[in-house]
Amino acid sequence: MPPSVSAEQELPLSDAPPMSGEASEGALRPLLARRLVIVTGKGGTGKTSVASALALAAARSGRRVALLETGRAEHAPRLFEPAAAPVGYEGRDLLPGLRARRIEPYAALTEYLRSELRIPGIVTRVLSNPGFRQLMDAAPGWRELITLGKVWHLREAQDDGRPTWDLIVVDAPATGHGLVFLDVPRVVVSAVRAGPLQRHAGWVEAMIKDPRDTLLLPVTLAEELPARETAELVARLRGEIGVTVDRVIVNALPDAPFPASLGALDARLAALDLPTGVAGLPSASALAQCTRHLRERYELGQEYLGRVREWTGLPTTCLPYLTGGVRGIDDLARLAEALVDGEPTR
Amino acid sequence: MSGDLHRLLAERRIVVCVGTGGVGKTTVAAALALAAARQGQRSLVVTIDPARRLADALGLAELGNEPHALPSDRLVALGAAPDARMEAMMLDMKRTFDDLVQRFAPDEASVERILANPIYQHVSDALAGSAEYSAMEKVYELSEREDLDLIVLDTPPSQHALDFLEAPERLIGFLESRVVQVLVHPAFAGARLGFRLFQRGVQQALRLIERVSGMGFLEDLSEFLLSIEGMSEGFRERALSVRELLFGSGSAFVLAAGPTVESVAMADGFLDRLVESGADVRALVLNRVRVWPESEALPDPDSPAAVAALADALGDASDEAAVAALRAARSYVGLVQQDAMATEKLRGRAAQSGCEVCVVPEFSRDVHDLDGLARVASHLCPNDRPND
C-alpha cells in the first residue's frame, strides 16, 4: 500500500494537546485522533457494528486501520459484505487501508514464543505437545494477555519509520468478560515476580492506561439494563482499570415516529371511527396501538439517553436504529457518519 | 403448544437458559422461574453472569451468593399459589471457589496453603475460566436441596455459555492430564518409555514457560497443583455428577434469541453446538417480537384514499397528521416484517430439532420488575394453571 498521509490525519495527531479525555473543557479529542480504540459493551448492543463503523470512518479518512476481533467467531467481515469469507489470524484487507483480523490466542502465543525464543523448532514441538495444550486449555488469563500483547505488537509495528497502523480498533469481549480482559495485565504484573512476562504485561498495562492515545468506547442501548450495566462498567473501567473513557455510544436509538408538533397523535387516533375497506387504511385501534408503541419506545429511548449521561457523567453519541440490521457497507457508512461527525452531546 | 412449556417446568428439575447476548435471556430465565411459581412450584433462578442483570430484572439491589426469597405477598399478587415460592440468586464466584477449597482440602493447613498461593489467587480472582468451575459446584449444591422443585439457570452470553457447560469435563481433563501428574509426581515418571518421552516434552514445555515467565511462576504452579492434588478426587466426582445433572433426563435447555437477523443467525449456530454437546434443547424463546394482526390492512401513506379517509376522520384540514400516522404505522410494519422473517427461520430450525417455539412480544416498557416478568411469564405459559 502506498504511504499516503492526508492533511486531516496530520492535524489532530500533531496539533491536539495531550489530554485525558475526562470531562475536560472544550472539545473532546476526536475518535480518529486516537491510536487504539477498544470497543466494549453489554452483549447485543452492537459492539461489532460500532467497531466496524469506526474502522470504516478511519479508512475513508485516509488512515490505515486494523480492525481486530477477539471472539471465537468472526462477525465484522460480514457486516462489510454479507457473503464475506472469514479473514482469520493473518487477516485480509476489507477495503484499501482497512485490515480485519481475528486474534486467535494460540496463533498469537506461537508468534510470541517464536519472537521471544528465536528457536522455532522447539516452539513448534512444545506447542504441539498434548500435555502443554492441556495445561494451556485449563489455564486462565493467558488468552486475554496474549491478545492484548498482540494489540500492543501491532501498535508498535512500523513501516519506513512510521506506524504501520494509524488506528487499531479492538472489538473486545462483552462487558463482564471485557473487564476481566482489560484487568489481566495488571493481575499478571502483580502476580509474576520477574522476567520477560512481567515486563511485557507491564507494557500492555501502560498501553491500556495511555491517556492520550488509547480510548475505551462503551456501547449501550437506551434501555434499562444496558444503561445500568454501562454506568457500572464506566465506573469500574475508570476506577480499577484506569483506562480513558470520554463518551458513551448509544446505539440503535429510535427516531421520533411523528413530529412533536402533532402532539398526542396516537391518542387522537384511538378515538376515531374509521371506514373499513379503504386500501392502505388499517383500523383506528391498530393505528393507535402501533403509533403509541413507537412513541413510547421513542420516549423511553430519550429517557434512558438522559440517564446514561447522568449515570456516567459522560457525553453521548447516538447512532440510528437500522431496520433489518447492518446489511453491508452502506449501512455501516450511516453509522460511521453518526459516530465521527460532530461532538458528543452533554 | 404452550402446554409443553408447562410440562417442562413441572417435570424437569433443572432448566438451563442459554442464548446470545442482549436477547433478554436473564429476563426469560426469571420469567420461567416465576411461571413455575405460578404453577404452584418452588423455584429458584440462578445467574452466573458477572454483570448484575438478574438483580436489575428482579428489582433487587443486592443479590449475594445465597438464594433470596421473593416476598410471598408479591408472588401471590402475581398469580402464584400461597404455598408457591420463588428464590433468586447471583453467584459470587470468588466466594464459591474458596468454599470449594474449604470443602475438598484434606486439612486446615492445606486450605491456608492453597488460599495463599499466588496461582490460586490468579485462578480465583474471577479470571476467565475459573468462574465456570465454581458455578458448576454451586449448581450441584443447590440441586441437592429437597425443598426446590425447579432450578432455572441463567448462563453467560453465547461464547461463554459453552465454556460453562464444558467446564466439568475441562476440569476433569486437567486434573487427570499427564502434565499434572508429571508436575505432581516428578519421581514417579521412570516406569515406561512412553511416559519418559512424554515427561521430557513436558519438562521442555515448562522450561520454556519458565524462560518467558520468570522463575517464580513454575514454583508456584507446581505447589498449587501439589496442594490441590488431595482435592482432585472430590473435584472429579463432583464434575461427573454435574455433567450427569445437566445432561441427564432431569434437565432441559431453553434457548433464548432476539428477532434480529444477527441474533437468529447466532442462535442457529448455537443450537447446533448445544445439540452436538448432548444438551436436551426443548424450547426456543423468541423474545421482543413485534406483531401486526393479520386481519388488518397494511398501512400505506401513499394511498390517497387512505390519507383522505384518515384526515377526514381526524377532522383536519391538512393531511399532515394523517400522513404522519400512516408513515409511522408503515415503519412499524417494516419492523414486524423483519421480525416475522427471523421468526420463520427459527421455526424451521426448531422443527428440525423437535423443540417448541415461544414468541414473546415486545412491550413498550423494558422488563425490569416483577410485573414485567409476570407479563413475560404469561406469554411463556399462557394459562396460569395447567390441567393437573
mmCIF file of N, CA, C and O in Angstrom, chain B residues 2-74:
data_model
loop_
_atom_site.group_PDB
_atom_site.id
_atom_site.type_symbol
_atom_site.label_atom_id
_atom_site.label_comp_id
_atom_site.label_asym_id
_atom_site.label_seq_id
_atom_site.Cartn_x
_atom_site.Cartn_y
_atom_site.Cartn_z
ATOM 1 N N SER B 2 -48.164 -24.424 24.052
ATOM 2 C CA SER B 2 -47.545 -23.895 25.267
ATOM 3 C C SER B 2 -47.647 -24.881 26.413
ATOM 4 O O SER B 2 -46.929 -24.769 27.386
ATOM 5 N N GLY B 3 -48.552 -25.851 26.292
ATOM 6 C CA GLY B 3 -48.658 -26.888 27.318
ATOM 7 C C GLY B 3 -47.320 -27.573 27.531
ATOM 8 O O GLY B 3 -46.998 -27.987 28.639
ATOM 9 N N ASP B 4 -46.527 -27.623 26.463
ATOM 10 C CA ASP B 4 -45.214 -28.260 26.562
ATOM 11 C C ASP B 4 -44.320 -27.565 27.581
ATOM 12 O O ASP B 4 -43.611 -28.207 28.333
ATOM 13 N N LEU B 5 -44.402 -26.239 27.556
ATOM 14 C CA LEU B 5 -43.552 -25.493 28.483
ATOM 15 C C LEU B 5 -44.049 -25.654 29.925
ATOM 16 O O LEU B 5 -43.253 -25.765 30.851
ATOM 17 N N HIS B 6 -45.360 -25.689 30.101
ATOM 18 C CA HIS B 6 -45.917 -26.001 31.424
ATOM 19 C C HIS B 6 -45.349 -27.313 31.932
ATOM 20 O O HIS B 6 -44.898 -27.421 33.056
ATOM 21 N N ARG B 7 -45.432 -28.319 31.056
ATOM 22 C CA ARG B 7 -44.983 -29.656 31.448
ATOM 23 C C ARG B 7 -43.497 -29.655 31.737
ATOM 24 O O ARG B 7 -43.039 -30.248 32.710
ATOM 25 N N LEU B 8 -42.763 -28.962 30.874
ATOM 26 C CA LEU B 8 -41.318 -28.894 31.049
ATOM 27 C C LEU B 8 -40.966 -28.374 32.446
ATOM 28 O O LEU B 8 -40.157 -28.969 33.159
ATOM 29 N N LEU B 9 -41.617 -27.283 32.836
ATOM 30 C CA LEU B 9 -41.321 -26.685 34.138
ATOM 31 C C LEU B 9 -41.746 -27.615 35.269
ATOM 32 O O LEU B 9 -41.131 -27.653 36.331
ATOM 33 N N ALA B 10 -42.831 -28.368 35.031
ATOM 34 C CA ALA B 10 -43.335 -29.251 36.084
ATOM 35 C C ALA B 10 -42.490 -30.522 36.211
ATOM 36 O O ALA B 10 -42.302 -31.045 37.289
ATOM 37 N N GLU B 11 -41.976 -30.994 35.072
ATOM 38 C CA GLU B 11 -41.338 -32.311 35.084
ATOM 39 C C GLU B 11 -39.826 -32.279 35.281
ATOM 40 O O GLU B 11 -39.231 -33.238 35.758
ATOM 41 N N ARG B 12 -39.197 -31.200 34.826
ATOM 42 C CA ARG B 12 -37.737 -31.180 34.931
ATOM 43 C C ARG B 12 -37.307 -30.514 36.229
ATOM 44 O O ARG B 12 -37.988 -29.642 36.748
ATOM 45 N N ARG B 13 -36.162 -30.945 36.679
ATOM 46 C CA ARG B 13 -35.614 -30.386 37.915
ATOM 47 C C ARG B 13 -34.790 -29.132 37.610
ATOM 48 O O ARG B 13 -34.749 -28.188 38.373
ATOM 49 N N ILE B 14 -34.130 -29.155 36.447
ATOM 50 C CA ILE B 14 -33.262 -28.041 36.083
ATOM 51 C C ILE B 14 -33.570 -27.589 34.668
ATOM 52 O O ILE B 14 -33.690 -28.420 33.756
ATOM 53 N N VAL B 15 -33.745 -26.301 34.479
ATOM 54 C CA VAL B 15 -33.878 -25.746 33.139
ATOM 55 C C VAL B 15 -32.722 -24.771 32.944
ATOM 56 O O VAL B 15 -32.532 -23.847 33.729
ATOM 57 N N VAL B 16 -31.895 -25.029 31.931
ATOM 58 C CA VAL B 16 -30.756 -24.167 31.653
ATOM 59 C C VAL B 16 -31.146 -23.212 30.531
ATOM 60 O O VAL B 16 -31.547 -23.639 29.454
ATOM 61 N N CYS B 17 -31.045 -21.940 30.825
ATOM 62 C CA CYS B 17 -31.445 -20.931 29.852
ATOM 63 C C CYS B 17 -30.192 -20.401 29.168
ATOM 64 O O CYS B 17 -29.334 -19.809 29.810
ATOM 65 N N VAL B 18 -30.065 -20.665 27.884
ATOM 66 C CA VAL B 18 -28.868 -20.259 27.151
ATOM 67 C C VAL B 18 -29.261 -19.304 26.031
ATOM 68 O O VAL B 18 -30.424 -19.217 25.656
ATOM 69 N N GLY B 19 -28.285 -18.636 25.461
ATOM 70 C CA GLY B 19 -28.606 -17.739 24.354
ATOM 71 C C GLY B 19 -27.524 -16.720 24.114
ATOM 72 O O GLY B 19 -26.580 -16.603 24.904
ATOM 73 N N THR B 20 -27.694 -16.000 23.027
ATOM 74 C CA THR B 20 -26.726 -14.977 22.677
ATOM 75 C C THR B 20 -26.977 -13.740 23.536
ATOM 76 O O THR B 20 -27.996 -13.635 24.205
ATOM 77 N N GLY B 21 -26.043 -12.811 23.513
ATOM 78 C CA GLY B 21 -26.156 -11.632 24.370
ATOM 79 C C GLY B 21 -27.278 -10.702 23.933
ATOM 80 O O GLY B 21 -27.667 -10.680 22.773
ATOM 81 N N GLY B 22 -27.823 -9.965 24.880
ATOM 82 C CA GLY B 22 -28.756 -8.901 24.559
ATOM 83 C C GLY B 22 -30.139 -9.319 24.117
ATOM 84 O O GLY B 22 -30.859 -8.529 23.542
ATOM 85 N N VAL B 23 -30.506 -10.560 24.358
ATOM 86 C CA VAL B 23 -31.827 -11.001 23.915
ATOM 87 C C VAL B 23 -32.791 -11.126 25.089
ATOM 88 O O VAL B 23 -33.908 -11.582 24.923
ATOM 89 N N GLY B 24 -32.355 -10.717 26.248
ATOM 90 C CA GLY B 24 -33.225 -10.810 27.414
ATOM 91 C C GLY B 24 -33.236 -12.209 28.010
ATOM 92 O O GLY B 24 -34.248 -12.666 28.533
ATOM 93 N N LYS B 25 -32.109 -12.890 27.942
ATOM 94 C CA LYS B 25 -32.008 -14.247 28.444
ATOM 95 C C LYS B 25 -32.279 -14.320 29.936
ATOM 96 O O LYS B 25 -32.984 -15.214 30.411
ATOM 97 N N THR B 26 -31.725 -13.358 30.662
ATOM 98 C CA THR B 26 -31.939 -13.336 32.101
ATOM 99 C C THR B 26 -33.413 -13.095 32.412
ATOM 100 O O THR B 26 -33.974 -13.702 33.326
ATOM 101 N N THR B 27 -34.026 -12.223 31.634
ATOM 102 C CA THR B 27 -35.454 -11.962 31.801
ATOM 103 C C THR B 27 -36.245 -13.242 31.568
ATOM 104 O O THR B 27 -37.151 -13.572 32.331
ATOM 105 N N VAL B 28 -35.906 -13.969 30.510
ATOM 106 C CA VAL B 28 -36.604 -15.212 30.212
ATOM 107 C C VAL B 28 -36.401 -16.212 31.354
ATOM 108 O O VAL B 28 -37.350 -16.866 31.799
ATOM 109 N N ALA B 29 -35.165 -16.313 31.859
ATOM 110 C CA ALA B 29 -34.887 -17.256 32.951
ATOM 111 C C ALA B 29 -35.730 -16.912 34.176
ATOM 112 O O ALA B 29 -36.369 -17.789 34.768
ATOM 113 N N ALA B 30 -35.741 -15.631 34.536
ATOM 114 C CA ALA B 30 -36.506 -15.225 35.719
ATOM 115 C C ALA B 30 -38.006 -15.425 35.480
ATOM 116 O O ALA B 30 -38.733 -15.838 36.387
ATOM 117 N N ALA B 31 -38.467 -15.169 34.259
ATOM 118 C CA ALA B 31 -39.885 -15.347 33.953
ATOM 119 C C ALA B 31 -40.267 -16.826 34.013
ATOM 120 O O ALA B 31 -41.378 -17.172 34.439
ATOM 121 N N LEU B 32 -39.353 -17.706 33.610
ATOM 122 C CA LEU B 32 -39.632 -19.148 33.704
ATOM 123 C C LEU B 32 -39.777 -19.560 35.169
ATOM 124 O O LEU B 32 -40.673 -20.341 35.519
ATOM 125 N N ALA B 33 -38.895 -19.025 36.011
ATOM 126 C CA ALA B 33 -38.983 -19.348 37.439
ATOM 127 C C ALA B 33 -40.304 -18.828 38.010
ATOM 128 O O ALA B 33 -40.950 -19.500 38.821
ATOM 129 N N LEU B 34 -40.697 -17.650 37.560
ATOM 130 C CA LEU B 34 -41.965 -17.088 38.028
ATOM 131 C C LEU B 34 -43.155 -17.903 37.509
ATOM 132 O O LEU B 34 -44.107 -18.170 38.248
ATOM 133 N N ALA B 35 -43.076 -18.325 36.244
ATOM 134 C CA ALA B 35 -44.148 -19.153 35.683
ATOM 135 C C ALA B 35 -44.282 -20.444 36.488
ATOM 136 O O ALA B 35 -45.390 -20.922 36.743
ATOM 137 N N ALA B 36 -43.152 -21.004 36.906
ATOM 138 C CA ALA B 36 -43.194 -22.230 37.712
ATOM 139 C C ALA B 36 -43.867 -21.959 39.051
ATOM 140 O O ALA B 36 -44.688 -22.755 39.516
ATOM 141 N N ALA B 37 -43.520 -20.816 39.660
ATOM 142 C CA ALA B 37 -44.148 -20.459 40.938
ATOM 143 C C ALA B 37 -45.662 -20.300 40.748
ATOM 144 O O ALA B 37 -46.440 -20.668 41.617
ATOM 145 N N ARG B 38 -46.049 -19.763 39.597
ATOM 146 C CA ARG B 38 -47.473 -19.600 39.328
ATOM 147 C C ARG B 38 -48.157 -20.941 39.094
ATOM 148 O O ARG B 38 -49.384 -21.025 39.148
ATOM 149 N N GLN B 39 -47.367 -21.955 38.800
ATOM 150 C CA GLN B 39 -47.933 -23.303 38.716
ATOM 151 C C GLN B 39 -47.919 -23.994 40.080
ATOM 152 O O GLN B 39 -48.136 -25.199 40.158
ATOM 153 N N GLY B 40 -47.542 -23.263 41.105
ATOM 154 C CA GLY B 40 -47.530 -23.828 42.444
ATOM 155 C C GLY B 40 -46.215 -24.485 42.830
ATOM 156 O O GLY B 40 -46.136 -25.167 43.846
ATOM 157 N N GLN B 41 -45.164 -24.259 42.031
ATOM 158 C CA GLN B 41 -43.889 -24.907 42.347
ATOM 159 C C GLN B 41 -43.009 -24.002 43.205
ATOM 160 O O GLN B 41 -43.250 -22.799 43.327
ATOM 161 N N ARG B 42 -41.965 -24.634 43.745
ATOM 162 C CA ARG B 42 -40.966 -23.868 44.484
ATOM 163 C C ARG B 42 -39.763 -23.744 43.563
ATOM 164 O O ARG B 42 -39.104 -24.750 43.250
ATOM 165 N N SER B 43 -39.490 -22.529 43.091
ATOM 166 C CA SER B 43 -38.471 -22.368 42.065
ATOM 167 C C SER B 43 -37.347 -21.462 42.530
ATOM 168 O O SER B 43 -37.492 -20.682 43.475
ATOM 169 N N LEU B 44 -36.225 -21.594 41.833
ATOM 170 C CA LEU B 44 -35.047 -20.766 42.114
ATOM 171 C C LEU B 44 -34.426 -20.385 40.783
ATOM 172 O O LEU B 44 -34.257 -21.242 39.914
ATOM 173 N N VAL B 45 -34.130 -19.110 40.610
ATOM 174 C CA VAL B 45 -33.410 -18.716 39.410
ATOM 175 C C VAL B 45 -31.993 -18.277 39.804
ATOM 176 O O VAL B 45 -31.796 -17.522 40.739
ATOM 177 N N VAL B 46 -31.015 -18.829 39.080
ATOM 178 C CA VAL B 46 -29.601 -18.589 39.378
ATOM 179 C C VAL B 46 -28.948 -17.947 38.163
ATOM 180 O O VAL B 46 -29.088 -18.449 37.056
ATOM 181 N N THR B 47 -28.227 -16.861 38.354
ATOM 182 C CA THR B 47 -27.443 -16.348 37.242
ATOM 183 C C THR B 47 -25.964 -16.498 37.552
ATOM 184 O O THR B 47 -25.545 -16.368 38.699
ATOM 185 N N ILE B 48 -25.190 -16.824 36.542
ATOM 186 C CA ILE B 48 -23.743 -16.885 36.754
ATOM 187 C C ILE B 48 -23.058 -15.777 35.970
ATOM 188 O O ILE B 48 -21.860 -15.719 35.861
ATOM 189 N N ASP B 49 -23.867 -14.917 35.389
ATOM 190 C CA ASP B 49 -23.283 -13.818 34.634
ATOM 191 C C ASP B 49 -22.625 -12.838 35.590
ATOM 192 O O ASP B 49 -23.206 -12.470 36.590
ATOM 193 N N PRO B 50 -21.416 -12.408 35.286
ATOM 194 C CA PRO B 50 -20.758 -11.470 36.198
ATOM 195 C C PRO B 50 -21.475 -10.114 36.270
ATOM 196 O O PRO B 50 -21.366 -9.423 37.257
ATOM 197 N N ALA B 51 -22.210 -9.750 35.214
ATOM 198 C CA ALA B 51 -22.927 -8.482 35.287
ATOM 199 C C ALA B 51 -24.208 -8.676 36.091
ATOM 200 O O ALA B 51 -24.682 -9.791 36.273
ATOM 201 N N ARG B 52 -24.776 -7.575 36.547
ATOM 202 C CA ARG B 52 -25.862 -7.717 37.521
ATOM 203 C C ARG B 52 -27.240 -7.643 36.891
ATOM 204 O O ARG B 52 -28.128 -6.972 37.377
ATOM 205 N N ARG B 53 -27.437 -8.380 35.817
ATOM 206 C CA ARG B 53 -28.709 -8.295 35.103
ATOM 207 C C ARG B 53 -29.895 -8.818 35.887
ATOM 208 O O ARG B 53 -30.964 -8.249 35.863
ATOM 209 N N LEU B 54 -29.669 -9.924 36.561
ATOM 210 C CA LEU B 54 -30.805 -10.505 37.258
ATOM 211 C C LEU B 54 -31.244 -9.606 38.399
ATOM 212 O O LEU B 54 -32.435 -9.401 38.613
ATOM 213 N N ALA B 55 -30.241 -9.070 39.107
ATOM 214 C CA ALA B 55 -30.562 -8.148 40.185
ATOM 215 C C ALA B 55 -31.421 -7.024 39.627
ATOM 216 O O ALA B 55 -32.424 -6.626 40.224
ATOM 217 N N ASP B 56 -31.069 -6.516 38.479
ATOM 218 C CA ASP B 56 -31.848 -5.458 37.845
ATOM 219 C C ASP B 56 -33.242 -5.969 37.498
ATOM 220 O O ASP B 56 -34.241 -5.335 37.792
ATOM 221 N N ALA B 57 -33.296 -7.116 36.872
ATOM 222 C CA ALA B 57 -34.570 -7.643 36.391
ATOM 223 C C ALA B 57 -35.532 -7.881 37.549
ATOM 224 O O ALA B 57 -36.738 -7.732 37.395
ATOM 225 N N LEU B 58 -34.991 -8.240 38.692
ATOM 226 C CA LEU B 58 -35.852 -8.527 39.829
ATOM 227 C C LEU B 58 -36.017 -7.312 40.720
ATOM 228 O O LEU B 58 -36.685 -7.381 41.755
ATOM 229 N N GLY B 59 -35.410 -6.218 40.334
ATOM 230 C CA GLY B 59 -35.512 -5.010 41.129
ATOM 231 C C GLY B 59 -34.862 -5.147 42.493
ATOM 232 O O GLY B 59 -35.223 -4.453 43.435
ATOM 233 N N LEU B 60 -33.915 -6.030 42.616
ATOM 234 C CA LEU B 60 -33.228 -6.232 43.894
ATOM 235 C C LEU B 60 -31.875 -5.537 43.855
ATOM 236 O O LEU B 60 -31.140 -5.667 42.888
ATOM 237 N N ALA B 61 -31.573 -4.799 44.893
ATOM 238 C CA ALA B 61 -30.302 -4.080 44.910
ATOM 239 C C ALA B 61 -29.141 -5.039 45.150
ATOM 240 O O ALA B 61 -28.112 -4.969 44.502
ATOM 241 N N GLU B 62 -29.316 -5.949 46.103
ATOM 242 C CA GLU B 62 -28.209 -6.832 46.458
ATOM 243 C C GLU B 62 -28.609 -8.299 46.306
ATOM 244 O O GLU B 62 -29.606 -8.734 46.834
ATOM 245 N N LEU B 63 -27.819 -9.036 45.553
ATOM 246 C CA LEU B 63 -28.023 -10.475 45.472
ATOM 247 C C LEU B 63 -26.708 -11.113 45.867
ATOM 248 O O LEU B 63 -25.699 -10.868 45.241
ATOM 249 N N GLY B 64 -26.728 -11.907 46.879
ATOM 250 C CA GLY B 64 -25.472 -12.497 47.328
ATOM 251 C C GLY B 64 -25.289 -13.877 46.746
ATOM 252 O O GLY B 64 -25.970 -14.263 45.800
ATOM 253 N N ASN B 65 -24.376 -14.624 47.336
ATOM 254 C CA ASN B 65 -24.112 -15.979 46.868
ATOM 255 C C ASN B 65 -25.165 -16.951 47.409
ATOM 256 O O ASN B 65 -25.126 -18.125 47.126
ATOM 257 N N GLU B 66 -26.060 -16.435 48.225
ATOM 258 C CA GLU B 66 -27.114 -17.282 48.783
ATOM 259 C C GLU B 66 -28.469 -16.903 48.175
ATOM 260 O O GLU B 66 -28.695 -15.741 47.869
ATOM 261 N N PRO B 67 -29.348 -17.876 48.011
ATOM 262 C CA PRO B 67 -30.663 -17.573 47.458
ATOM 263 C C PRO B 67 -31.445 -16.615 48.352
ATOM 264 O O PRO B 67 -31.302 -16.632 49.572
ATOM 265 N N HIS B 68 -32.252 -15.815 47.699
ATOM 266 C CA HIS B 68 -33.021 -14.796 48.390
ATOM 267 C C HIS B 68 -34.476 -15.002 47.961
ATOM 268 O O HIS B 68 -34.773 -14.991 46.771
ATOM 269 N N ALA B 69 -35.372 -15.220 48.926
ATOM 270 C CA ALA B 69 -36.766 -15.488 48.568
ATOM 271 C C ALA B 69 -37.483 -14.191 48.226
ATOM 272 O O ALA B 69 -37.282 -13.169 48.882
ATOM 273 N N LEU B 70 -38.310 -14.238 47.207
ATOM 274 C CA LEU B 70 -39.119 -13.070 46.870
ATOM 275 C C LEU B 70 -40.281 -12.987 47.853
ATOM 276 O O LEU B 70 -40.786 -14.022 48.288
ATOM 277 N N PRO B 71 -40.706 -11.764 48.207
ATOM 278 C CA PRO B 71 -41.810 -11.619 49.161
ATOM 279 C C PRO B 71 -43.031 -12.404 48.680
ATOM 280 O O PRO B 71 -43.424 -12.278 47.514
ATOM 281 N N SER B 72 -43.604 -13.210 49.572
ATOM 282 C CA SER B 72 -44.641 -14.128 49.096
ATOM 283 C C SER B 72 -45.941 -13.384 48.768
ATOM 284 O O SER B 72 -46.694 -13.801 47.892
ATOM 285 N N ASP B 73 -46.191 -12.242 49.431
ATOM 286 C CA ASP B 73 -47.403 -11.491 49.073
ATOM 287 C C ASP B 73 -47.285 -10.944 47.642
ATOM 288 O O ASP B 73 -48.260 -10.876 46.901
ATOM 289 N N ARG B 74 -46.066 -10.555 47.244
ATOM 290 C CA ARG B 74 -45.856 -10.097 45.873
ATOM 291 C C ARG B 74 -46.142 -11.228 44.889
ATOM 292 O O ARG B 74 -46.774 -11.045 43.853
#
